[in-house]
Amino acid sequence: MWKQFLSKLPRKSSKSDASSGSAHSHLSNNGMASANGNPIQRTSSGNVVSSRSATVKRTASAIFPSSVVTSIEPLLLFKDVPNSEKHNLFISKMKLCCVVFDFSDPNKNCAEKDMKRQALLDLVDYVDAGTSKFTEPMISASCKMFAINLFRTFPPNTRSSTGGGEAEEEELMFDPAWSHLQLVYDLLLKFIESSSLDSKIGKKYVDHSFIARLLELFDSEDPREKDCLKTILHRIYGKFMVHRPFIRKAVSNIFYRFVFETDRHNGIAELLEVFGSVISGFALPLKEEHKIFLWRALIPLHKPKTLGVYLQQLTYCMTQFIEKEPMLASSVIKGLLRYWPVTNSQKEVMFLSELEEVLESTSPAELQKCVIPLFRRIGFCINSSHFQVIITRCLERVGWLSMGFYSLANHLPCLFTYMYIYCVRGRSIYTTLQLACILVFISQHHYFNDVLNEYHQVAERALLMWNNDHVTSLASQNQQAIMPLILPALERNIRSHWNQAVLNLTENVKKMLSEMNEELFTACKKKFEDEEEKRVAMEEKRRMIWECLETTAAFQPVTSNTAVLVIPAITPPIAAVLS
């Protein structure tokens, strides 16, 4: 480490050695010399450098060999050197900061780490002051230092991603080298923002390779680093206009990899936050490239399981596109319906929240392009009658994710047999669900309650959308298409839903629709009642056919190759429910 650190330090040329000897021989003319015979560094006007320089050198001599102390120019402060030497000192300090230390051992190279930290602080102050334009060698040295310190490979992430958008708390990971990284990020930010940086020269060094490697850092697990990166990326996007298409393309590729390949990335929320402000600055009319970015990159981001991590930022980007060009509203809604979750209730609640925000920016003309599939989906959510999904989720939690698998496994044949028989025979879904509830309760009852509550939240969230004035206004303008889709869902809730809060909200929405158009409401209700009568008659007919088949089969001789329906013995609690 000593050899690496000292190799970065600039050495004086033979010409400077000669001038040093000349200064020593003409001591009477110059008037002062250091106590050990070495000349004190002077300004071009002949004035003596302040005592601060000597103090820095004496501090350095306590760490580095005395033979190289006189050549440690980077340890000087910018305020202690003339303006003509500040550019050289800037480059020397940048070279000094190219040394990267190992922070896994906090007691290793403490003095060198502190010197690098002091050099970085001095560079930050100098860049922030913006006293002079950056020359091309200064820009080159800066970008090299940034690349050496920041661009690194992260260790593989062994933690599994959260499923279904569930917001499980994970322990935050912090980089032990942050004491130096923070200063490098601060310096890079001030460097990009500085008016001393000519973008025409800077774009040669802040090039596509530099930006691509900077974007890779968004996969860091340290939230402090990602917070710095999103600010820096935004400043680069604003300063170097020539790189804007490349940045958009590179970020799109990150999204593609995340959605269709890895399903894991730590910086999606931060990238979307940057692009939220980028989208708001798009010129009108929108370019085809920007619309493709919406369709191919942003809308598919609803697919991953970890949607909840970046939902807020993604929703903002969606609404920004619609505000820029209202005709995109129907495309966004169709995209949401395309990726609508079927078995994940938590994601479904998130989709409903985003859908409400999208509808607030949607015009009636755009809604007409997708009103049928949209409100059919909302009707499904109002019923939230995914009893198959509820049972599946319970079996996943209890059977595969808990120690109660063997206990529950004993009841699975009975569970599925009765679910099949009583569904086919015309028993209500709610009765079948009661049976499943009892069987799951035998093993792990609290899991069933948790999953049931999740689906209650879906129905409740779908009904709460009708409290939004804009959504109600859109429904009123499209009542001929919406009423036949929503009213049957409300009637089914009133007849069979188990949750009182959902029942109360259902009554409120039903009252609202009746006041909207009483004649249409009555017609839709009568049509629903007629269809229900036909359905009940059909189920009764099916039940009678099954009973006839069972009676006939009971009198037929059983051969070895004949399939026989065996009805398991019913325990008293189950029999009480089924009666």
Coordinates of C-alpha atoms in Angstrom, one line a residue, residues 256 259-260 293-304 310 318 338-339:
Y256 CA -35.9 -4.7 -19.8
V259 CA -38.6 -7.2 -16.0
F260 CA -37.7 -10.0 -18.4
F293 CA -40.4 4.1 -23.9
L294 CA -43.8 4.2 -22.2
W295 CA -45.2 1.1 -23.9
R296 CA -42.1 -1.1 -23.8
A297 CA -40.3 0.0 -20.7
L298 CA -42.6 1.6 -18.1
I299 CA -45.9 -0.4 -18.5
P300 CA -44.1 -3.8 -18.2
L301 CA -42.7 -2.6 -14.9
H302 CA -46.1 -3.6 -13.4
K303 CA -45.2 -7.3 -13.9
P304 CA -42.5 -7.9 -11.3
Y310 CA -41.3 1.6 -6.8
M318 CA -47.6 7.3 -15.9
R338 CA -52.8 -6.6 -19.4
Y339 CA -50.6 -7.0 -16.4

